[in-house]
CSV table of C-alpha atoms and ligand atoms in Angstrom, one decimal:
chain,number,residue,atom,x,y,z
A,21,MET,CA,0.0,0.1,0.0
A,22,LYS,CA,2.7,2.5,1.0
A,23,GLU,CA,4.4,2.1,-2.4
A,24,ASN,CA,1.4,3.7,-4.0
A,25,VAL,CA,2.2,7.4,-4.4
A,26,PHE,CA,-0.2,10.3,-4.6
A,27,TYR,CA,0.8,13.6,-5.9
A,28,PHE,CA,-0.1,16.5,-3.8
A,29,ILE,CA,-0.5,19.5,-6.1
A,30,VAL,CA,-1.2,22.8,-4.4
A,31,GLY,CA,-2.5,25.8,-6.4
A,32,SER,CA,-1.7,29.4,-6.4
A,33,GLN,CA,-0.7,32.3,-8.6
A,34,PHE,CA,1.9,35.1,-8.8
A,35,LEU,CA,-0.6,37.8,-7.6
A,36,TYR,CA,0.3,37.8,-3.9
A,37,GLY,CA,4.2,38.1,-4.1
A,38,GLU,CA,7.2,35.8,-3.4
A,39,GLU,CA,6.7,35.8,0.3
A,40,THR,CA,3.3,34.3,0.1
A,41,LEU,CA,4.5,31.5,-2.2
A,42,VAL,CA,7.2,30.6,0.4
A,43,LEU,CA,4.4,30.4,3.2
A,44,ILE,CA,2.3,28.2,0.8
A,45,ASP,CA,5.1,25.7,0.4
A,46,ARG,CA,5.7,25.8,4.1
A,47,ASP,CA,2.3,25.2,5.1
A,48,SER,CA,1.5,22.5,2.3
A,49,LYS,CA,4.6,20.7,3.2
A,50,GLN,CA,3.6,20.4,6.8
A,51,MET,CA,0.3,19.2,5.6
A,52,ALA,CA,1.8,16.6,3.4
A,53,ASP,CA,4.0,15.4,6.3
A,54,GLY,CA,0.9,15.3,8.7
A,55,LEU,CA,-1.2,13.2,6.3
A,56,ASN,CA,1.8,10.9,5.7
A,57,ALA,CA,2.0,10.3,9.4
A,58,ASP,CA,-1.8,9.8,9.7
A,59,LYS,CA,-2.9,6.2,10.4
A,60,ASN,CA,-5.9,6.6,8.2
A,61,ILE,CA,-3.6,7.4,5.2
A,62,PRO,CA,-2.5,4.1,3.9
A,63,CYS,CA,-0.4,5.3,0.9
A,64,THR,CA,2.4,7.8,0.4
A,65,ILE,CA,1.8,11.5,-0.4
A,66,LYS,CA,4.3,13.2,-2.4
A,67,TRP,CA,4.6,16.9,-2.0
A,68,PHE,CA,5.4,19.4,-4.8
A,69,PRO,CA,6.1,23.1,-4.8
A,70,CYS,CA,3.0,25.0,-5.5
A,71,VAL,CA,2.0,25.5,-9.1
A,72,LYS,CA,1.3,29.0,-10.6
A,73,THR,CA,1.1,28.6,-14.3
A,74,SER,CA,-0.5,26.4,-16.9
A,75,GLU,CA,2.9,25.1,-18.0
A,76,GLU,CA,3.7,23.9,-14.4
A,77,ILE,CA,0.3,22.3,-14.1
A,78,TYR,CA,0.5,20.5,-17.3
A,79,SER,CA,4.0,19.4,-16.6
A,80,VAL,CA,3.2,17.9,-13.1
A,81,MET,CA,0.1,16.2,-14.5
A,82,ASN,CA,2.1,14.5,-17.2
A,83,GLU,CA,4.7,13.4,-14.6
A,84,ALA,CA,1.8,11.9,-12.7
A,85,ASN,CA,0.5,10.0,-15.9
A,86,ASN,CA,4.0,8.7,-16.7
A,87,ASP,CA,4.9,7.6,-13.1
A,88,GLU,CA,4.1,4.0,-12.5
A,89,ALA,CA,4.1,4.4,-8.9
A,90,CYS,CA,1.6,7.2,-9.0
A,91,ALA,CA,-2.0,6.0,-8.2
A,92,GLY,CA,-3.6,9.5,-8.2
A,93,VAL,CA,-3.5,13.2,-7.9
A,94,ILE,CA,-4.6,15.3,-5.0
A,95,THR,CA,-5.3,19.0,-5.5
A,96,TRP,CA,-5.9,21.8,-3.1
A,97,MET,CA,-6.0,25.6,-3.4
A,98,HIS,CA,-4.3,27.3,-0.6
A,99,THR,CA,-4.9,30.6,-2.2
A,100,PHE,CA,-6.9,31.6,-5.4
A,101,SER,CA,-5.6,29.8,-8.4
A,102,PRO,CA,-7.3,31.0,-11.6
A,103,SER,CA,-8.8,27.8,-13.2
A,104,LYS,CA,-8.4,28.6,-16.9
A,105,MET,CA,-4.5,27.7,-16.3
A,106,TRP,CA,-5.8,24.2,-15.0
A,107,VAL,CA,-7.7,23.3,-18.2
A,108,LYS,CA,-4.7,22.0,-20.2
A,109,GLY,CA,-3.2,19.9,-17.2
A,110,LEU,CA,-6.6,18.5,-16.0
A,111,THR,CA,-7.6,17.5,-19.5
A,112,ALA,CA,-4.4,15.6,-19.9
A,113,LEU,CA,-4.7,13.9,-16.6
A,114,ARG,CA,-5.3,10.1,-16.7
A,115,LYS,CA,-5.0,9.3,-13.0
A,116,PRO,CA,-7.7,9.3,-10.3
A,117,TYR,CA,-8.3,12.9,-9.1
A,118,LEU,CA,-9.1,14.0,-5.6
A,119,HIS,CA,-9.9,17.6,-4.8
A,120,LEU,CA,-9.5,18.6,-1.1
A,121,ASN,CA,-11.3,21.6,0.3
A,122,THR,CA,-9.6,22.4,3.6
A,123,GLN,CA,-7.6,25.2,5.2
A,124,PHE,CA,-4.2,25.2,6.9
A,125,ASN,CA,-5.4,26.9,10.0
A,126,ARG,CA,-8.5,25.6,11.7
A,127,GLU,CA,-9.8,28.9,13.2
A,128,ILE,CA,-10.0,32.6,12.2
A,129,PRO,CA,-7.5,34.5,14.4
A,130,TRP,CA,-9.9,37.0,15.3
A,131,ASN,CA,-7.6,39.7,16.7
A,132,GLU,CA,-4.7,39.2,14.1
A,133,ILE,CA,-6.6,38.5,10.9
A,134,ASP,CA,-5.7,41.1,8.1
A,135,MET,CA,-5.5,41.2,4.3
A,136,ASP,CA,-2.2,39.3,4.2
A,137,PHE,CA,-3.9,36.5,6.1
A,138,MET,CA,-6.8,36.6,3.8
A,139,ASN,CA,-4.6,36.4,0.8
A,140,LEU,CA,-2.8,33.4,2.1
A,141,ASN,CA,-5.8,31.4,3.4
A,142,GLN,CA,-8.2,31.4,0.5
A,143,SER,CA,-9.3,27.8,0.1
A,144,ALA,CA,-13.0,29.0,0.7
A,145,HIS,CA,-13.0,30.7,-2.5
A,146,GLY,CA,-10.0,29.2,-4.4
A,147,ASP,CA,-11.4,25.7,-4.1
A,148,ARG,CA,-14.7,26.9,-5.5
A,149,GLU,CA,-12.9,28.3,-8.6
A,150,HIS,CA,-11.1,25.0,-8.8
A,151,GLY,CA,-14.2,23.0,-8.3
A,152,TYR,CA,-16.0,25.0,-11.2
A,153,ILE,CA,-13.4,23.9,-13.9
A,154,ALA,CA,-13.7,20.3,-12.9
A,155,ALA,CA,-17.4,20.4,-13.0
A,156,ARG,CA,-17.4,22.2,-16.4
A,157,LEU,CA,-14.9,19.7,-17.9
A,158,ARG,CA,-17.2,16.8,-16.5
A,159,LEU,CA,-14.2,15.2,-14.8
A,160,ASN,CA,-14.7,12.2,-12.7
A,161,ARG,CA,-13.5,13.2,-9.4
A,162,LYS,CA,-13.8,13.0,-5.6
A,163,VAL,CA,-14.3,16.2,-3.5
A,164,ILE,CA,-13.6,16.0,0.3
A,165,ALA,CA,-14.2,19.0,2.4
A,166,GLY,CA,-13.2,19.4,6.2
A,167,TYR,CA,-10.2,20.1,8.4
A,168,TRP,CA,-7.2,18.3,7.4
A,169,GLN,CA,-6.4,17.0,10.8
A,170,ASP,CA,-9.8,15.6,11.5
A,171,GLU,CA,-10.2,11.9,11.5
A,172,GLU,CA,-13.4,12.1,9.5
A,173,PHE,CA,-11.5,13.9,6.8
A,174,THR,CA,-8.3,11.6,6.7
A,175,LYS,CA,-10.6,8.5,6.7
A,176,GLU,CA,-12.4,9.8,3.6
A,177,ILE,CA,-9.0,10.3,2.0
A,178,GLY,CA,-8.0,6.9,2.9
A,179,ILE,CA,-11.1,5.3,1.4
A,180,TRP,CA,-10.5,7.2,-1.8
A,181,MET,CA,-6.8,6.1,-1.9
A,182,ARG,CA,-7.8,2.6,-1.6
A,183,ALA,CA,-10.2,2.8,-4.5
A,184,ALA,CA,-7.6,4.5,-6.6
A,185,VAL,CA,-5.2,1.7,-5.7
A,186,GLY,CA,-7.9,-0.7,-7.0
A,187,VAL,CA,-8.1,1.4,-10.2
A,188,LYS,CA,-4.3,1.0,-10.6
A,189,GLU,CA,-4.5,-2.7,-10.1
A,190,SER,CA,-7.5,-3.0,-12.6
A,191,ARG,CA,-5.7,-1.1,-15.2
A,192,GLN,CA,-2.8,-3.7,-15.2
A,193,LEU,CA,-4.9,-6.7,-14.5
A,194,ARG,CA,-4.6,-10.0,-16.4
A,195,VAL,CA,-7.3,-12.5,-15.9
A,196,LEU,CA,-6.7,-16.3,-16.8
A,197,ARG,CA,-9.7,-18.0,-18.3
A,198,ILE,CA,-9.5,-21.7,-18.0
A,199,SER,CA,-12.2,-22.8,-20.3
A,200,ASP,CA,-15.2,-20.7,-21.0
A,201,ASN,CA,-18.4,-19.7,-19.2
A,202,MET,CA,-20.7,-22.5,-17.8
A,203,ARG,CA,-23.1,-23.4,-20.7
A,204,ASN,CA,-26.2,-21.4,-21.0
A,205,VAL,CA,-25.5,-19.0,-18.0
A,206,ALA,CA,-26.0,-15.4,-18.8
A,207,VAL,CA,-25.0,-13.3,-15.8
A,208,THR,CA,-21.4,-14.5,-15.7
A,209,GLU,CA,-20.9,-13.5,-19.4
A,210,GLY,CA,-19.8,-10.1,-20.6
A,211,ASP,CA,-18.0,-8.0,-23.3
A,212,LYS,CA,-14.3,-8.5,-22.8
A,213,VAL,CA,-13.3,-5.8,-25.2
A,214,GLU,CA,-15.4,-3.4,-23.2
A,215,ALA,CA,-13.9,-4.7,-19.9
A,216,LEU,CA,-10.5,-3.9,-21.4
A,217,ILE,CA,-11.5,-0.4,-22.6
A,218,LYS,CA,-13.3,0.5,-19.6
A,219,LEU,CA,-11.5,-1.4,-16.7
A,220,GLY,CA,-8.2,-2.2,-18.2
A,221,TRP,CA,-8.6,-6.0,-17.8
A,222,ALA,CA,-6.7,-8.3,-20.2
A,223,VAL,CA,-8.9,-11.5,-20.1
A,224,ASP,CA,-7.2,-14.3,-21.8
A,225,HIS,CA,-8.3,-17.9,-22.4
A,226,TYR,CA,-6.3,-21.1,-22.2
A,227,GLY,CA,-7.5,-24.5,-22.8
A,228,VAL,CA,-7.7,-27.0,-19.9
A,229,GLY,CA,-5.2,-29.1,-21.8
A,230,ASP,CA,-2.5,-26.4,-21.0
A,231,ILE,CA,-3.3,-26.7,-17.4
A,232,ILE,CA,-3.3,-30.5,-17.5
A,233,LYS,CA,0.2,-30.5,-18.9
A,234,GLU,CA,1.4,-28.2,-16.1
A,235,VAL,CA,-0.5,-30.5,-13.4
A,236,GLU,CA,1.3,-33.6,-14.9
A,237,ALA,CA,4.7,-31.9,-14.7
A,238,VAL,CA,4.5,-31.2,-10.9
A,239,SER,CA,7.0,-33.2,-8.9
A,240,GLU,CA,6.5,-35.1,-5.5
A,241,GLU,CA,8.9,-32.7,-3.8
A,242,GLU,CA,6.6,-29.8,-4.9
A,243,ILE,CA,3.6,-31.5,-3.6
A,244,ASP,CA,5.4,-32.2,-0.3
A,245,ALA,CA,6.2,-28.5,0.1
A,246,GLN,CA,2.6,-27.6,-0.7
A,247,MET,CA,1.4,-30.2,1.8
A,248,ALA,CA,3.5,-28.6,4.4
A,249,ARG,CA,1.8,-25.2,3.7
A,250,TYR,CA,-1.6,-27.0,4.2
A,251,ASN,CA,-0.6,-28.6,7.4
A,252,ASN,CA,0.5,-25.3,8.7
A,253,ASN,CA,-2.6,-23.2,7.8
A,254,TYR,CA,-5.4,-25.7,8.1
A,255,ILE,CA,-6.4,-28.7,10.2
A,256,MET,CA,-6.1,-31.9,8.2
A,257,ASP,CA,-9.4,-33.5,8.9
A,258,THR,CA,-9.3,-36.4,6.4
A,259,ASP,CA,-7.6,-39.7,5.9
A,260,ASN,CA,-7.9,-39.3,2.3
A,261,ILE,CA,-4.5,-37.8,1.9
A,262,ASP,CA,-4.2,-38.8,-1.7
A,263,SER,CA,-7.0,-36.5,-2.6
A,264,VAL,CA,-5.5,-33.6,-0.7
A,265,ARG,CA,-2.2,-34.3,-2.5
A,266,TYR,CA,-3.9,-34.0,-5.9
A,267,GLN,CA,-5.2,-30.5,-4.9
A,268,ALA,CA,-1.7,-29.6,-3.9
A,269,ARG,CA,-0.6,-30.7,-7.3
A,270,GLU,CA,-3.2,-28.6,-8.9
A,271,GLU,CA,-2.4,-25.7,-6.8
A,272,VAL,CA,1.4,-25.9,-7.6
A,273,ALA,CA,0.5,-26.1,-11.3
A,274,LEU,CA,-1.9,-23.3,-11.3
A,275,LYS,CA,0.3,-21.0,-9.4
A,276,LYS,CA,3.2,-21.6,-11.9
A,277,PHE,CA,0.8,-21.0,-14.8
A,278,LEU,CA,-0.6,-17.8,-13.2
A,279,ASP,CA,2.9,-16.3,-12.3
A,280,ARG,CA,4.6,-17.2,-15.7
A,281,GLY,CA,1.7,-15.2,-17.4
A,282,ASN,CA,1.5,-12.4,-14.8
A,283,PHE,CA,-2.2,-13.4,-14.2
A,284,LYS,CA,-3.5,-12.1,-10.8
A,285,ALA,CA,-7.0,-13.7,-11.2
A,286,PHE,CA,-8.4,-16.9,-12.8
A,287,HIS,CA,-11.5,-18.9,-13.2
A,288,THR,CA,-12.4,-22.7,-13.6
A,289,ASN,CA,-15.5,-24.3,-15.1
A,290,PHE,CA,-16.6,-27.6,-13.5
A,291,GLU,CA,-18.1,-28.5,-16.9
A,292,ASP,CA,-14.8,-28.6,-18.6
A,293,LEU,CA,-12.2,-30.5,-16.5
A,294,GLN,CA,-11.1,-33.1,-19.2
A,295,GLN,CA,-8.3,-35.2,-17.5
A,296,LEU,CA,-8.3,-33.2,-14.3
A,297,ARG,CA,-9.2,-35.8,-11.5
A,298,GLN,CA,-10.7,-33.1,-9.2
A,299,LEU,CA,-12.3,-29.8,-9.6
A,300,PRO,CA,-9.7,-27.4,-8.0
A,301,GLY,CA,-11.4,-26.8,-4.6
A,302,LEU,CA,-8.7,-26.3,-1.8
A,303,ALA,CA,-6.2,-25.3,-4.6
A,304,SER,CA,-8.6,-22.3,-5.5
A,305,GLN,CA,-9.1,-21.5,-1.9
A,306,ASP,CA,-5.5,-21.5,-0.9
A,307,LEU,CA,-4.6,-19.4,-4.0
A,308,MET,CA,-7.3,-16.8,-3.1
A,309,LEU,CA,-5.8,-16.7,0.5
A,310,GLN,CA,-2.5,-15.7,-1.3
A,311,GLY,CA,-4.3,-12.8,-3.1
A,312,TYR,CA,-5.3,-14.2,-6.4
A,313,GLY,CA,-8.7,-13.4,-7.6
A,314,PHE,CA,-11.1,-16.4,-8.3
A,315,GLY,CA,-14.4,-17.0,-10.0
A,316,ALA,CA,-16.1,-20.2,-10.6
A,317,GLU,CA,-18.0,-21.4,-13.6
A,318,GLY,CA,-16.3,-19.2,-15.9
A,319,ASP,CA,-17.1,-16.1,-14.1
A,320,TRP,CA,-14.1,-13.9,-15.0
A,321,LYS,CA,-15.8,-10.5,-13.9
A,322,VAL,CA,-16.1,-11.8,-10.3
A,323,ALA,CA,-12.5,-13.2,-10.4
A,324,ALA,CA,-11.2,-9.8,-11.4
A,325,MET,CA,-13.2,-8.1,-8.9
A,326,THR,CA,-12.0,-10.4,-6.2
A,327,ARG,CA,-8.5,-9.6,-7.0
A,328,ILE,CA,-9.0,-5.8,-7.2
A,329,MET,CA,-10.9,-5.8,-3.8
A,330,LYS,CA,-8.3,-7.9,-2.2
A,331,VAL,CA,-5.6,-5.2,-3.3
A,332,MET,CA,-7.8,-2.4,-2.1
A,333,ALA,CA,-8.2,-4.1,1.2
A,334,GLU,CA,-4.7,-4.8,1.7
A,335,GLY,CA,-3.5,-4.5,5.4
A,336,ILE,CA,-7.0,-4.3,6.8
A,337,GLY,CA,-7.1,-8.0,7.1
A,338,LYS,CA,-10.7,-9.1,8.1
A,339,GLY,CA,-11.0,-10.8,4.7
A,340,THR,CA,-12.4,-10.6,1.2
A,341,ALA,CA,-13.9,-13.6,-0.7
A,342,PHE,CA,-15.5,-14.9,-3.7
A,343,MET,CA,-19.1,-15.6,-2.7
A,344,GLU,CA,-22.4,-16.9,-3.9
A,345,ASP,CA,-25.9,-16.5,-2.7
A,346,TYR,CA,-26.8,-20.1,-1.9
A,347,THR,CA,-29.9,-20.6,0.3
A,348,TYR,CA,-32.6,-18.5,2.1
A,349,HIS,CA,-33.6,-18.8,5.6
A,350,LEU,CA,-37.1,-17.3,5.6
A,351,GLU,CA,-38.0,-17.5,9.3
A,352,LYS,CA,-40.2,-14.6,10.1
A,353,GLY,CA,-38.3,-11.7,11.6
A,354,ASN,CA,-35.0,-13.7,11.2
A,355,GLU,CA,-34.5,-13.7,7.6
A,356,MET,CA,-31.0,-14.7,6.2
A,357,ILE,CA,-28.9,-15.7,3.3
A,358,LEU,CA,-26.6,-18.6,3.4
A,359,GLY,CA,-23.6,-17.8,1.3
A,360,ALA,CA,-21.2,-20.5,0.3
A,361,HIS,CA,-20.0,-22.2,-2.9
A,362,MET,CA,-19.5,-25.8,-4.0
A,363,LEU,CA,-16.0,-25.5,-2.6
A,364,GLU,CA,-14.3,-22.3,-3.3
A,365,VAL,CA,-14.7,-19.7,-0.6
A,366,CYS,CA,-11.7,-17.8,0.5
A,367,PRO,CA,-10.3,-18.9,3.9
A,368,SER,CA,-9.3,-15.1,4.6
A,369,ILE,CA,-12.8,-14.8,6.1
A,370,ALA,CA,-12.8,-17.9,8.3
A,371,ASP,CA,-13.5,-17.4,12.0
A,372,GLU,CA,-11.7,-20.5,12.9
A,373,LYS,CA,-8.9,-22.6,11.6
A,374,PRO,CA,-10.3,-24.2,8.4
A,375,LYS,CA,-10.5,-28.0,8.2
A,376,ILE,CA,-9.4,-29.9,5.1
A,377,GLN,CA,-12.0,-32.4,4.3
A,378,VAL,CA,-12.8,-34.6,1.4
A,379,HIS,CA,-16.5,-35.2,0.2
A,380,PRO,CA,-18.2,-36.2,-2.9
A,381,LEU,CA,-19.3,-33.2,-5.1
A,382,GLY,CA,-22.8,-33.8,-6.8
A,383,ILE,CA,-21.7,-32.1,-10.0
A,384,GLY,CA,-18.6,-32.3,-12.4
A,385,ASP,CA,-18.4,-36.0,-12.6
A,386,ARG,CA,-15.0,-36.4,-11.1
A,387,GLU,CA,-13.3,-37.7,-7.9
A,388,ASP,CA,-14.2,-36.3,-4.5
A,389,PRO,CA,-12.3,-33.1,-4.1
A,390,ALA,CA,-10.6,-31.8,-0.9
A,391,ARG,CA,-11.7,-28.4,0.3
A,392,ALA,CA,-11.3,-26.1,3.3
A,393,VAL,CA,-14.4,-26.1,5.5
A,394,PHE,CA,-15.1,-23.4,7.9
A,395,LYS,CA,-17.6,-20.8,9.4
A,396,ALA,CA,-17.0,-17.2,8.5
A,397,LYS,CA,-16.6,-14.2,10.7
A,398,GLN,CA,-19.3,-12.1,12.3
A,399,GLY,CA,-19.7,-8.4,11.4
A,400,LYS,CA,-20.5,-5.8,8.9
A,401,ALA,CA,-19.6,-6.5,5.3
A,402,ILE,CA,-20.6,-5.7,1.7
A,403,VAL,CA,-21.3,-7.9,-1.2
A,404,VAL,CA,-20.4,-6.6,-4.8
A,405,SER,CA,-21.7,-7.7,-8.0
A,406,LEU,CA,-20.5,-6.3,-11.4
A,407,ILE,CA,-22.8,-7.1,-14.4
A,408,ASP,CA,-22.7,-6.3,-18.2
A,409,MET,CA,-25.8,-4.4,-19.2
A,410,GLY,CA,-25.1,-4.6,-22.8
A,411,ASP,CA,-24.3,-0.9,-23.1
A,412,ARG,CA,-22.4,-0.5,-19.9
A,413,PHE,CA,-21.1,-2.2,-16.7
A,414,ARG,CA,-23.2,-1.9,-13.6
A,415,MET,CA,-21.9,-2.4,-10.0
A,416,ILE,CA,-24.4,-3.3,-7.4
A,417,VAL,CA,-23.4,-3.1,-3.7
A,418,ASN,CA,-25.4,-4.4,-0.7
A,419,ASP,CA,-24.5,-3.6,2.9
A,420,ILE,CA,-24.9,-6.8,5.0
A,421,GLU,CA,-24.3,-8.0,8.5
A,422,CYS,CA,-22.7,-11.5,8.9
A,423,GLN,CA,-24.2,-13.5,11.8
A,424,LYS,CA,-22.8,-16.0,14.2
A,425,GLN,CA,-23.5,-19.5,12.8
A,426,GLU,CA,-25.2,-21.4,15.5
A,427,HIS,CA,-25.8,-24.6,13.5
A,428,ASP,CA,-23.2,-27.0,12.4
A,429,MET,CA,-24.8,-28.2,9.1
A,430,PRO,CA,-22.9,-31.4,9.3
A,431,ARG,CA,-24.2,-32.7,5.9
A,432,LEU,CA,-23.1,-29.4,4.1
A,433,PRO,CA,-19.3,-29.6,4.3
A,434,VAL,CA,-18.4,-26.5,2.7
A,435,ALA,CA,-17.2,-23.0,3.8
A,436,GLY,CA,-20.2,-20.8,4.6
A,437,VAL,CA,-21.4,-17.3,5.7
A,438,LEU,CA,-24.7,-16.4,7.1
A,439,TRP,CA,-25.8,-12.9,6.6
A,440,LYS,CA,-28.7,-10.4,7.0
A,441,PRO,CA,-28.7,-8.0,4.1
A,442,LEU,CA,-29.8,-4.4,4.7
A,443,PRO,CA,-32.4,-3.0,5.0
A,444,ASP,CA,-33.9,-6.5,5.3
A,445,LEU,CA,-33.9,-9.5,3.1
A,446,LYS,CA,-37.1,-8.9,1.2
A,447,THR,CA,-36.1,-5.4,0.2
A,448,SER,CA,-32.6,-6.2,-0.5
A,449,ALA,CA,-33.5,-9.2,-2.6
A,450,THR,CA,-36.1,-7.3,-4.4
A,451,ALA,CA,-33.7,-4.5,-5.3
A,452,TRP,CA,-30.9,-6.9,-6.1
A,453,ILE,CA,-32.9,-8.6,-8.6
A,454,TYR,CA,-34.4,-5.6,-10.1
A,455,ALA,CA,-30.8,-4.3,-10.6
A,456,GLY,CA,-29.8,-7.6,-12.2
A,457,GLY,CA,-27.3,-8.6,-9.7
A,458,ALA,CA,-25.6,-11.9,-10.0
A,459,HIS,CA,-25.7,-14.9,-7.8
A,460,HIS,CA,-21.9,-14.7,-7.7
A,461,SER,CA,-20.4,-11.7,-5.8
A,462,VAL,CA,-17.3,-10.6,-3.7
A,463,LEU,CA,-17.9,-10.3,0.0
A,464,SER,CA,-15.6,-8.1,2.0
A,465,TYR,CA,-15.4,-7.2,5.6
A,466,ASP,CA,-12.7,-4.7,5.0
A,467,LEU,CA,-14.2,-2.6,2.4
A,468,THR,CA,-17.3,-0.3,2.4
A,469,ALA,CA,-19.8,0.8,-0.2
A,470,GLU,CA,-17.8,4.1,-0.2
A,471,HIS,CA,-14.6,2.4,-1.4
A,472,MET,CA,-16.7,0.8,-4.2
A,473,ARG,CA,-18.6,4.1,-5.0
A,474,ASP,CA,-15.2,5.8,-5.3
A,475,PHE,CA,-13.8,2.9,-7.5
A,476,ALA,CA,-16.9,3.1,-9.9
A,477,GLU,CA,-16.7,6.8,-10.0
A,478,ILE,CA,-13.1,6.8,-11.1
A,479,MET,CA,-13.7,4.1,-13.6
A,480,GLY,CA,-16.9,5.7,-15.1
A,481,ILE,CA,-19.2,2.8,-14.4
A,482,GLU,CA,-22.7,2.8,-13.1
A,483,PHE,CA,-23.0,2.3,-9.3
A,484,VAL,CA,-26.1,1.3,-7.3
A,485,HIS,CA,-26.1,0.8,-3.5
A,486,ILE,CA,-28.6,-1.2,-1.5
A,487,ASN,CA,-28.5,-0.2,2.1
A,488,LYS,CA,-30.4,0.6,5.3
A,489,ASP,CA,-32.3,3.5,3.5
A,490,THR,CA,-33.3,1.6,0.4
A,491,GLU,CA,-36.9,1.8,-0.5
A,492,ILE,CA,-38.1,-0.2,-3.5
A,493,GLY,CA,-40.1,2.6,-5.2
A,494,ALA,CA,-37.2,5.0,-5.1
A,495,PHE,CA,-34.6,2.3,-6.0
A,496,ARG,CA,-36.7,1.4,-9.2
A,497,LYS,CA,-36.9,5.0,-10.2
A,498,GLU,CA,-33.0,5.3,-9.8
A,499,LEU,CA,-32.7,2.4,-12.1
A,500,GLU,CA,-34.9,3.8,-14.7
A,501,TYR,CA,-33.1,7.3,-14.6
A,502,ASN,CA,-29.8,5.6,-14.8
A,503,ASP,CA,-30.8,3.8,-18.0
A,504,VAL,CA,-31.4,7.2,-19.5
A,505,ILE,CA,-28.3,8.7,-18.2
A,506,TRP,CA,-26.0,5.9,-19.1
A,507,ARG,CA,-27.4,5.3,-22.6
A,508,ASN,CA,-26.4,8.9,-23.4
A,509,LYS,CA,-22.9,8.6,-21.8
B,13,LIG,MN1,-21.4,-20.5,-8.7
């Protein structure tokens, strides 16, 4: 996270004299240092001397564009900075853009305030001039107002930074498709060219045969090393070690294949396993635990989002996983969703040390696959779905509360999460289905809807949020309005 750099660009002009410019640099440097030391700021802020001309602004924006480490640009107007001179630079900017509206001093010094002080501390009108030009240019941006030392303010910056880091990851993401989508399924499909244009994803297919070759080439020593990792991270709760060793073999092969091609996300498809003896279950779970994105049944969109959200959540540590709405519990007043998958839920969300077990799988027509079985954590989380509407991508986010799992479900040996969606199951499910949200999603305890809203804003994709205030009538209207807005974008 700290390796991601954000350029802090402070605007001014020559009007106030050299002395003022020196003070601006002194203040803004102190602000950058303060923010860098703040626990809510996960990345690095790089300070620049204040900009006063169109050429200076254009130059620093291009530097940001060309700097691989730069994940975004933060602007702030300590004084008035005429915005015509920002047009060339802002038009050229291709990195995420945050505009801060703050002031170096918290309070007006009632007895000392004079015209010099007014000239120096002009964010109140300088940031309005700056905001106008961004609005006029229709730039995707985030605006955060408040006092720069307040927790509320730095938290918001931190959220936006994580979104921008997700954007950086998205724009360099390579997704490995092993086989195609599950036959006849619609929601896991999508336009891969549009995904490349809009989100930066290179989604490439390889045949299962290429993976099988890699699986066959894995040595017993490599399997031993992988088994040692399993024994360390999981409780070996099976006598069928041969089955677990086969998952180890698959994982070693998949990891090699992913790393060689610089793929950070992948999907499988249980319909197309060919000579693979097991659907990769434990293998996929353990790869997710190491940060790879995963999707089942050919779902490359959810695989990519799992990876991106894991990167955005780095260092928070409560967990982010590929998820699926599985089964409802419709007890009056205690309605819940059981989220799980056939096998592949990321152990990062486990509330206990996961157990490795081997059980039959009703589908896929292969040997019984080993998988990690566990109950997930309690607490606030979100589920995120990205769908292709034909003319655009839509992101749907629902706030949820993961529940304590009182029951053992001995005959359902998979990893599971039990959650109550907000505002309630009835409204949430109705809204989710009207919006076209998938059964596959990414569940994260680390991220909030604000992270995802910021991500969608930077990417220029549609965003809808189902939360405690959602009311179906208004939500449907929002979808209808969005249809008009996004068709014209
Ligand atoms: Mn599925």
